[in-house]
PDB file of C-alpha atoms in Angstrom:
ATOM      1  CA  UNK A1085     -16.974  22.440   2.387  1.00  0.00           C
ATOM      2  CA  UNK A1086     -14.847  19.942   4.290  1.00  0.00           C
ATOM      3  CA  UNK A1087     -14.780  17.675   1.256  1.00  0.00           C
ATOM      4  CA  UNK A1088     -13.503  20.498  -0.986  1.00  0.00           C
ATOM      5  CA  UNK A1089     -10.741  21.360   1.477  1.00  0.00           C
ATOM      6  CA  UNK A1090      -9.752  17.723   1.707  1.00  0.00           C
ATOM      7  CA  UNK A1091      -9.528  17.467  -2.099  1.00  0.00           C
ATOM      8  CA  UNK A1092      -7.354  20.658  -2.203  1.00  0.00           C
ATOM      9  CA  UNK A1093      -4.936  19.221   0.352  1.00  0.00           C
ATOM     10  CA  UNK A1094      -4.630  15.964  -1.598  1.00  0.00           C
ATOM     11  CA  UNK A1095      -3.973  17.917  -4.809  1.00  0.00           C
ATOM     12  CA  UNK A1096      -1.183  19.976  -3.215  1.00  0.00           C
ATOM     13  CA  UNK A1097       0.402  16.873  -1.741  1.00  0.00           C
ATOM     14  CA  UNK A1098       0.368  15.175  -5.123  1.00  0.00           C
ATOM     15  CA  UNK A1099       2.004  18.179  -6.774  1.00  0.00           C
ATOM     16  CA  UNK A1100       4.738  18.333  -4.146  1.00  0.00           C
ATOM     17  CA  UNK A1101       5.362  14.606  -4.502  1.00  0.00           C
ATOM     18  CA  UNK A1102       5.653  14.673  -8.285  1.00  0.00           C
ATOM     19  CA  UNK A1103       7.655  17.911  -8.572  1.00  0.00           C
ATOM     20  CA  UNK A1104      11.351  17.231  -9.266  1.00  0.00           C
ATOM     21  CA  UNK A1105      13.757  18.160  -6.513  1.00  0.00           C
ATOM     22  CA  UNK A1106      15.992  21.033  -7.616  1.00  0.00           C
ATOM     23  CA  UNK A1107      19.451  21.041  -6.050  1.00  0.00           C
ATOM     24  CA  UNK A1108      21.276  24.366  -5.736  1.00  0.00           C
ATOM     25  CA  UNK A1109      23.910  24.725  -8.488  1.00  0.00           C
ATOM     26  CA  UNK A1110      27.485  24.734  -7.260  1.00  0.00           C
ATOM     27  CA  UNK A1111      30.188  26.171  -9.471  1.00  0.00           C
ATOM     28  CA  UNK A1112      32.966  23.673  -8.748  1.00  0.00           C
ATOM     29  CA  UNK A1113      35.592  25.783 -10.530  1.00  0.00           C
ATOM     30  CA  UNK A1114      34.777  28.788  -8.373  1.00  0.00           C
ATOM     31  CA  UNK A1115      34.889  26.652  -5.228  1.00  0.00           C
ATOM     32  CA  UNK A1116      38.321  25.288  -6.150  1.00  0.00           C
ATOM     33  CA  UNK A1117      39.661  28.757  -6.961  1.00  0.00           C
ATOM     34  CA  UNK A1118      38.284  30.116  -3.701  1.00  0.00           C
ATOM     35  CA  UNK A1119      39.864  27.302  -1.714  1.00  0.00           C
ATOM     36  CA  UNK A1120      43.181  27.776  -3.473  1.00  0.00           C
ATOM     37  CA  UNK A1121      43.033  31.537  -2.946  1.00  0.00           C
ATOM     38  CA  UNK A1122      42.323  31.156   0.749  1.00  0.00           C
ATOM     39  CA  UNK A1123      45.047  28.545   1.062  1.00  0.00           C
ATOM     40  CA  UNK A1124      47.724  30.765  -0.480  1.00  0.00           C
ATOM     41  CA  UNK A1125      46.543  33.909   1.262  1.00  0.00           C
ATOM     42  CA  UNK A1126      46.928  32.241   4.651  1.00  0.00           C
ATOM     43  CA  UNK A1127      50.572  31.310   4.029  1.00  0.00           C
ATOM     44  CA  UNK A1128      53.201  33.898   5.100  1.00  0.00           C
ATOM     45  CA  UNK A1129      54.869  35.645   2.171  1.00  0.00           C
ATOM     46  CA  UNK A1130      58.297  34.113   2.775  1.00  0.00           C
ATOM     47  CA  UNK A1131      56.880  30.586   2.913  1.00  0.00           C
ATOM     48  CA  UNK A1132      54.705  31.129  -0.163  1.00  0.00           C
ATOM     49  CA  UNK A1133      57.657  32.554  -2.112  1.00  0.00           C
ATOM     50  CA  UNK A1134      59.918  29.648  -1.131  1.00  0.00           C
ATOM     51  CA  UNK A1135      57.301  27.127  -2.204  1.00  0.00           C
ATOM     52  CA  UNK A1136      56.595  28.791  -5.552  1.00  0.00           C
ATOM     53  CA  UNK A1137      60.311  29.357  -6.156  1.00  0.00           C
ATOM     54  CA  UNK A1138      61.025  25.660  -5.799  1.00  0.00           C
ATOM     55  CA  UNK A1139      58.092  24.781  -8.025  1.00  0.00           C
ATOM     56  CA  UNK A1140      59.289  27.186 -10.728  1.00  0.00           C
ATOM     57  CA  UNK A1141      62.795  25.707 -10.667  1.00  0.00           C
ATOM     58  CA  UNK A1142      61.324  22.245 -11.089  1.00  0.00           C
ATOM     59  CA  UNK A1143      59.174  23.492 -13.972  1.00  0.00           C
ATOM     60  CA  UNK A1144      62.144  25.103 -15.724  1.00  0.00           C
ATOM     61  CA  UNK A1145      64.290  22.024 -15.304  1.00  0.00           C
ATOM     62  CA  UNK A1146      61.581  19.774 -16.756  1.00  0.00           C
ATOM     63  CA  UNK A1147      60.752  22.357 -19.471  1.00  0.00           C
ATOM     64  CA  UNK A1148      57.068  22.276 -18.565  1.00  0.00           C
ATOM     65  CA  UNK A1149      56.260  25.698 -19.958  1.00  0.00           C
ATOM     66  CA  UNK A1150      52.499  25.186 -19.846  1.00  0.00           C
ATOM     67  CA  UNK A1151      52.822  24.872 -16.078  1.00  0.00           C
ATOM     68  CA  UNK A1152      55.042  27.964 -16.018  1.00  0.00           C
ATOM     69  CA  UNK A1153      52.373  30.069 -17.732  1.00  0.00           C
ATOM     70  CA  UNK A1154      49.946  29.411 -14.879  1.00  0.00           C
ATOM     71  CA  UNK A1155      52.133  31.566 -12.618  1.00  0.00           C
ATOM     72  CA  UNK A1156      52.179  34.625 -14.903  1.00  0.00           C
ATOM     73  CA  UNK A1157      50.435  37.678 -13.426  1.00  0.00           C
ATOM     74  CA  UNK A1158      46.938  37.940 -14.979  1.00  0.00           C
ATOM     75  CA  UNK A1159      47.124  41.714 -15.470  1.00  0.00           C
ATOM     76  CA  UNK A1160      50.807  42.691 -15.570  1.00  0.00           C
ATOM     77  CA  UNK A1161      52.252  39.685 -17.366  1.00  0.00           C
ATOM     78  CA  UNK A1162      55.874  38.694 -16.750  1.00  0.00           C
ATOM     79  CA  UNK A1163      59.042  40.661 -17.521  1.00  0.00           C
ATOM     80  CA  UNK A1164      62.267  39.005 -18.681  1.00  0.00           C
ATOM     81  CA  UNK A1165      65.610  40.676 -18.075  1.00  0.00           C
ATOM     82  CA  UNK A1166      69.057  39.383 -19.018  1.00  0.00           C
ATOM     83  CA  UNK A1167      70.703  41.296 -16.171  1.00  0.00           C
ATOM     84  CA  UNK A1168      69.859  43.054 -12.898  1.00  0.00           C
ATOM     85  CA  UNK A1169      69.303  46.421 -14.525  1.00  0.00           C
ATOM     86  CA  UNK A1170      65.703  46.636 -15.697  1.00  0.00           C
ATOM     87  CA  UNK A1171      64.733  48.970 -18.521  1.00  0.00           C
ATOM     88  CA  UNK A1172      61.979  49.766 -20.999  1.00  0.00           C
ATOM     89  CA  UNK A1173      63.379  47.403 -23.640  1.00  0.00           C
ATOM     90  CA  UNK A1174      62.788  44.335 -21.463  1.00  0.00           C
ATOM     91  CA  UNK A1175      60.306  41.929 -23.012  1.00  0.00           C
ATOM     92  CA  UNK A1176      57.006  41.593 -21.122  1.00  0.00           C
ATOM     93  CA  UNK A1177      54.646  38.765 -22.033  1.00  0.00           C
ATOM     94  CA  UNK A1178      51.031  38.365 -20.988  1.00  0.00           C
ATOM     95  CA  UNK A1179      49.936  34.806 -20.280  1.00  0.00           C
ATOM     96  CA  UNK A1180      48.159  34.740 -23.642  1.00  0.00           C
ATOM     97  CA  UNK A1181      51.251  35.945 -25.522  1.00  0.00           C
ATOM     98  CA  UNK A1182      53.458  33.502 -23.642  1.00  0.00           C
ATOM     99  CA  UNK A1183      51.220  30.577 -24.596  1.00  0.00           C
ATOM    100  CA  UNK A1184      51.168  31.830 -28.194  1.00  0.00           C
ATOM    101  CA  UNK A1185      54.938  32.125 -28.639  1.00  0.00           C
ATOM    102  CA  UNK A1186      56.449  29.439 -26.407  1.00  0.00           C
ATOM    103  CA  UNK A1187      56.336  26.853 -29.191  1.00  0.00           C
ATOM    104  CA  UNK A1188      56.906  29.333 -31.996  1.00  0.00           C
ATOM    105  CA  UNK A1189      60.095  29.812 -33.999  1.00  0.00           C
ATOM    106  CA  UNK A1190      59.624  33.587 -33.936  1.00  0.00           C
ATOM    107  CA  UNK A1191      62.729  35.229 -32.515  1.00  0.00           C
ATOM    108  CA  UNK A1192      62.965  38.219 -30.192  1.00  0.00           C
ATOM    109  CA  UNK A1193      65.817  40.525 -29.293  1.00  0.00           C
ATOM    110  CA  UNK A1194      66.215  40.159 -25.522  1.00  0.00           C
ATOM    111  CA  UNK A1195      69.007  42.643 -25.022  1.00  0.00           C
ATOM    112  CA  UNK A1196      72.743  42.920 -25.534  1.00  0.00           C
ATOM    113  CA  UNK A1197      75.410  40.625 -24.179  1.00  0.00           C
ATOM    114  CA  UNK A1198      77.664  42.283 -21.672  1.00  0.00           C
ATOM    115  CA  UNK A1199      81.189  42.815 -22.965  1.00  0.00           C
ATOM    116  CA  UNK A1200      80.626  42.163 -26.666  1.00  0.00           C
ATOM    117  CA  UNK A1201      77.454  44.225 -26.995  1.00  0.00           C
ATOM    118  CA  UNK A1202      76.069  41.650 -29.406  1.00  0.00           C
ATOM    119  CA  UNK A1203      72.287  41.377 -29.382  1.00  0.00           C
ATOM    120  CA  UNK A1204      70.792  38.187 -27.968  1.00  0.00           C
ATOM    121  CA  UNK A1205      68.244  37.031 -30.551  1.00  0.00           C
ATOM    122  CA  UNK A1206      66.365  33.856 -29.638  1.00  0.00           C
ATOM    123  CA  UNK A1207      62.927  32.314 -29.694  1.00  0.00           C
ATOM    124  CA  UNK A1208      61.059  32.359 -26.394  1.00  0.00           C
ATOM    125  CA  UNK A1209      61.755  28.684 -25.736  1.00  0.00           C
ATOM    126  CA  UNK A1210      65.457  29.053 -26.596  1.00  0.00           C
ATOM    127  CA  UNK A1211      65.697  32.049 -24.275  1.00  0.00           C
ATOM    128  CA  UNK A1212      64.449  29.852 -21.448  1.00  0.00           C
ATOM    129  CA  UNK A1213      66.845  27.041 -22.219  1.00  0.00           C
ATOM    130  CA  UNK A1214      69.940  28.967 -23.289  1.00  0.00           C
ATOM    131  CA  UNK A1215      69.733  31.971 -20.989  1.00  0.00           C
ATOM    132  CA  UNK A1216      67.271  31.712 -18.090  1.00  0.00           C
ATOM    133  CA  UNK A1217      68.206  28.144 -17.185  1.00  0.00           C
ATOM    134  CA  UNK A1218      71.648  28.012 -18.765  1.00  0.00           C
ATOM    135  CA  UNK A1219      72.817  26.563 -15.464  1.00  0.00           C
ATOM    136  CA  UNK A1220      70.963  24.149 -13.206  1.00  0.00           C
ATOM    137  CA  UNK A1221      69.573  26.394 -10.472  1.00  0.00           C
ATOM    138  CA  UNK A1222      67.583  23.607  -8.806  1.00  0.00           C
ATOM    139  CA  UNK A1223      70.313  23.130  -6.176  1.00  0.00           C
ATOM    140  CA  UNK A1224      71.385  26.766  -5.949  1.00  0.00           C
ATOM    141  CA  UNK A1225      71.565  28.787  -2.730  1.00  0.00           C
ATOM    142  CA  UNK A1226      68.121  30.167  -1.908  1.00  0.00           C
ATOM    143  CA  UNK A1227      67.599  33.709  -0.614  1.00  0.00           C
ATOM    144  CA  UNK A1228      64.438  35.706   0.099  1.00  0.00           C
ATOM    145  CA  UNK A1229      64.417  39.483  -0.509  1.00  0.00           C
ATOM    146  CA  UNK A1230      68.219  39.451  -0.477  1.00  0.00           C
ATOM    147  CA  UNK A1231      70.762  40.027  -3.223  1.00  0.00           C
ATOM    148  CA  UNK A1232      73.474  37.415  -2.908  1.00  0.00           C
ATOM    149  CA  UNK A1233      75.020  37.818  -6.336  1.00  0.00           C
ATOM    150  CA  UNK A1234      76.585  41.249  -6.609  1.00  0.00           C
ATOM    151  CA  UNK A1235      78.958  42.598  -9.197  1.00  0.00           C
ATOM    152  CA  UNK A1236      79.764  45.911 -10.788  1.00  0.00           C
ATOM    153  CA  UNK A1237      76.513  46.177 -12.767  1.00  0.00           C
ATOM    154  CA  UNK A1238      73.612  48.402 -11.785  1.00  0.00           C
ATOM    155  CA  UNK A1239      70.749  46.756  -9.936  1.00  0.00           C
ATOM    156  CA  UNK A1240      67.474  48.703  -9.903  1.00  0.00           C
ATOM    157  CA  UNK A1241      65.107  45.850  -9.033  1.00  0.00           C
ATOM    158  CA  UNK A1242      63.998  47.443  -5.769  1.00  0.00           C
ATOM    159  CA  UNK A1243      63.355  50.728  -7.561  1.00  0.00           C
ATOM    160  CA  UNK A1244      61.106  49.080 -10.146  1.00  0.00           C
ATOM    161  CA  UNK A1245      59.486  46.709  -7.639  1.00  0.00           C
ATOM    162  CA  UNK A1246      59.704  48.544  -4.290  1.00  0.00           C
ATOM    163  CA  UNK A1247      56.974  46.606  -2.464  1.00  0.00           C
ATOM    164  CA  UNK A1248      57.161  43.220  -4.158  1.00  0.00           C
ATOM    165  CA  UNK A1249      58.873  40.146  -2.737  1.00  0.00           C
ATOM    166  CA  UNK A1250      61.594  38.390  -4.688  1.00  0.00           C
ATOM    167  CA  UNK A1251      63.664  35.244  -4.449  1.00  0.00           C
ATOM    168  CA  UNK A1252      67.217  34.644  -5.572  1.00  0.00           C
ATOM    169  CA  UNK A1253      68.791  31.359  -6.617  1.00  0.00           C
ATOM    170  CA  UNK A1254      72.532  31.852  -6.449  1.00  0.00           C
ATOM    171  CA  UNK A1255      75.364  29.712  -7.798  1.00  0.00           C
ATOM    172  CA  UNK A1256      78.710  30.866  -6.388  1.00  0.00           C
ATOM    173  CA  UNK A1257      81.698  31.468  -8.594  1.00  0.00           C
ATOM    174  CA  UNK A1258      84.684  29.140  -8.646  1.00  0.00           C
ATOM    175  CA  UNK A1259      88.180  29.683  -7.332  1.00  0.00           C
ATOM    176  CA  UNK A1260      89.511  29.155 -10.848  1.00  0.00           C
ATOM    177  CA  UNK A1261      87.868  32.387 -12.001  1.00  0.00           C
ATOM    178  CA  UNK A1262      88.260  34.317  -8.796  1.00  0.00           C
ATOM    179  CA  UNK A1263      84.584  33.878  -7.951  1.00  0.00           C
ATOM    180  CA  UNK A1264      83.486  35.992 -10.904  1.00  0.00           C
ATOM    181  CA  UNK A1265      81.697  33.174 -12.728  1.00  0.00           C
ATOM    182  CA  UNK A1266      78.694  33.295 -10.377  1.00  0.00           C
ATOM    183  CA  UNK A1267      75.120  33.269 -11.654  1.00  0.00           C
ATOM    184  CA  UNK A1268      71.788  34.251 -10.143  1.00  0.00           C
ATOM    185  CA  UNK A1269      68.208  33.641 -11.153  1.00  0.00           C
ATOM    186  CA  UNK A1270      65.607  35.862  -9.473  1.00  0.00           C
ATOM    187  CA  UNK A1271      61.825  35.693  -9.404  1.00  0.00           C
ATOM    188  CA  UNK A1272      59.712  38.713  -8.451  1.00  0.00           C
ATOM    189  CA  UNK A1273      56.191  38.089  -7.139  1.00  0.00           C
ATOM    190  CA  UNK A1274      53.117  40.236  -6.729  1.00  0.00           C
ATOM    191  CA  UNK A1275      49.886  39.334  -4.955  1.00  0.00           C
ATOM    192  CA  UNK A1276      46.646  39.467  -6.923  1.00  0.00           C
ATOM    193  CA  UNK A1277      43.326  38.390  -5.417  1.00  0.00           C
ATOM    194  CA  UNK A1278      45.160  36.646  -2.609  1.00  0.00           C
ATOM    195  CA  UNK A1279      47.444  34.644  -4.912  1.00  0.00           C
ATOM    196  CA  UNK A1280      51.148  35.273  -5.558  1.00  0.00           C
ATOM    197  CA  UNK A1281      51.963  35.562  -9.251  1.00  0.00           C
ATOM    198  CA  UNK A1282      55.202  36.011 -11.144  1.00  0.00           C
ATOM    199  CA  UNK A1283      55.892  39.502 -12.544  1.00  0.00           C
ATOM    200  CA  UNK A1284      59.593  39.235 -13.405  1.00  0.00           C
ATOM    201  CA  UNK A1285      62.267  36.667 -14.204  1.00  0.00           C
ATOM    202  CA  UNK A1286      65.707  38.215 -13.863  1.00  0.00           C
ATOM    203  CA  UNK A1287      69.100  36.709 -14.535  1.00  0.00           C
ATOM    204  CA  UNK A1288      72.292  38.209 -13.202  1.00  0.00           C
ATOM    205  CA  UNK A1289      76.015  37.561 -13.418  1.00  0.00           C
ATOM    206  CA  UNK A1290      79.328  39.374 -13.260  1.00  0.00           C
ATOM    207  CA  UNK A1291      79.493  42.081 -15.893  1.00  0.00           C
ATOM    208  CA  UNK A1292      82.415  44.052 -17.259  1.00  0.00           C
TER     209      UNK A1292
END
């Protein structure tokens, strides 16, 4: 009886020794996302907005549109507006659509130019380069949840995005034109799963 028990113990020990050690699987992508989510969620909204705002300006200046697409809201996409008044005709791109059209020659009608009423028809990339970043906003005045550029045009941003935070990059007008040649570039952010994403890119300037 003792011999049988001894043989059983030796058999179990041999099995345990030869059995491969199975390490628990760690999803590295999920870990990185979780860390990034926690990191952004812990930062106050004004600090997070300032950081992302500066990053977006750098991206636009370097024309790194792949990097830009990473900031587009996963569910709502990003709206583009030529002026401060937002309306149903504004173009809204999902991240997938943005990636599809950013290097395409397909043209879109973005709206009408103030004064002449002529439609602005450009490809997505040309809209970025000829309208969104038509001036270098990288050294513009920075403002958080404040409208610095104000003219005689309607501004309904807070009506459309009443609870979202926004940033404004403002270039003052010159004395030569009585200050009316100012320009603003605004980014509107919305939090999703603890991360701040871009939901609107809005230009503004003096309108007739």
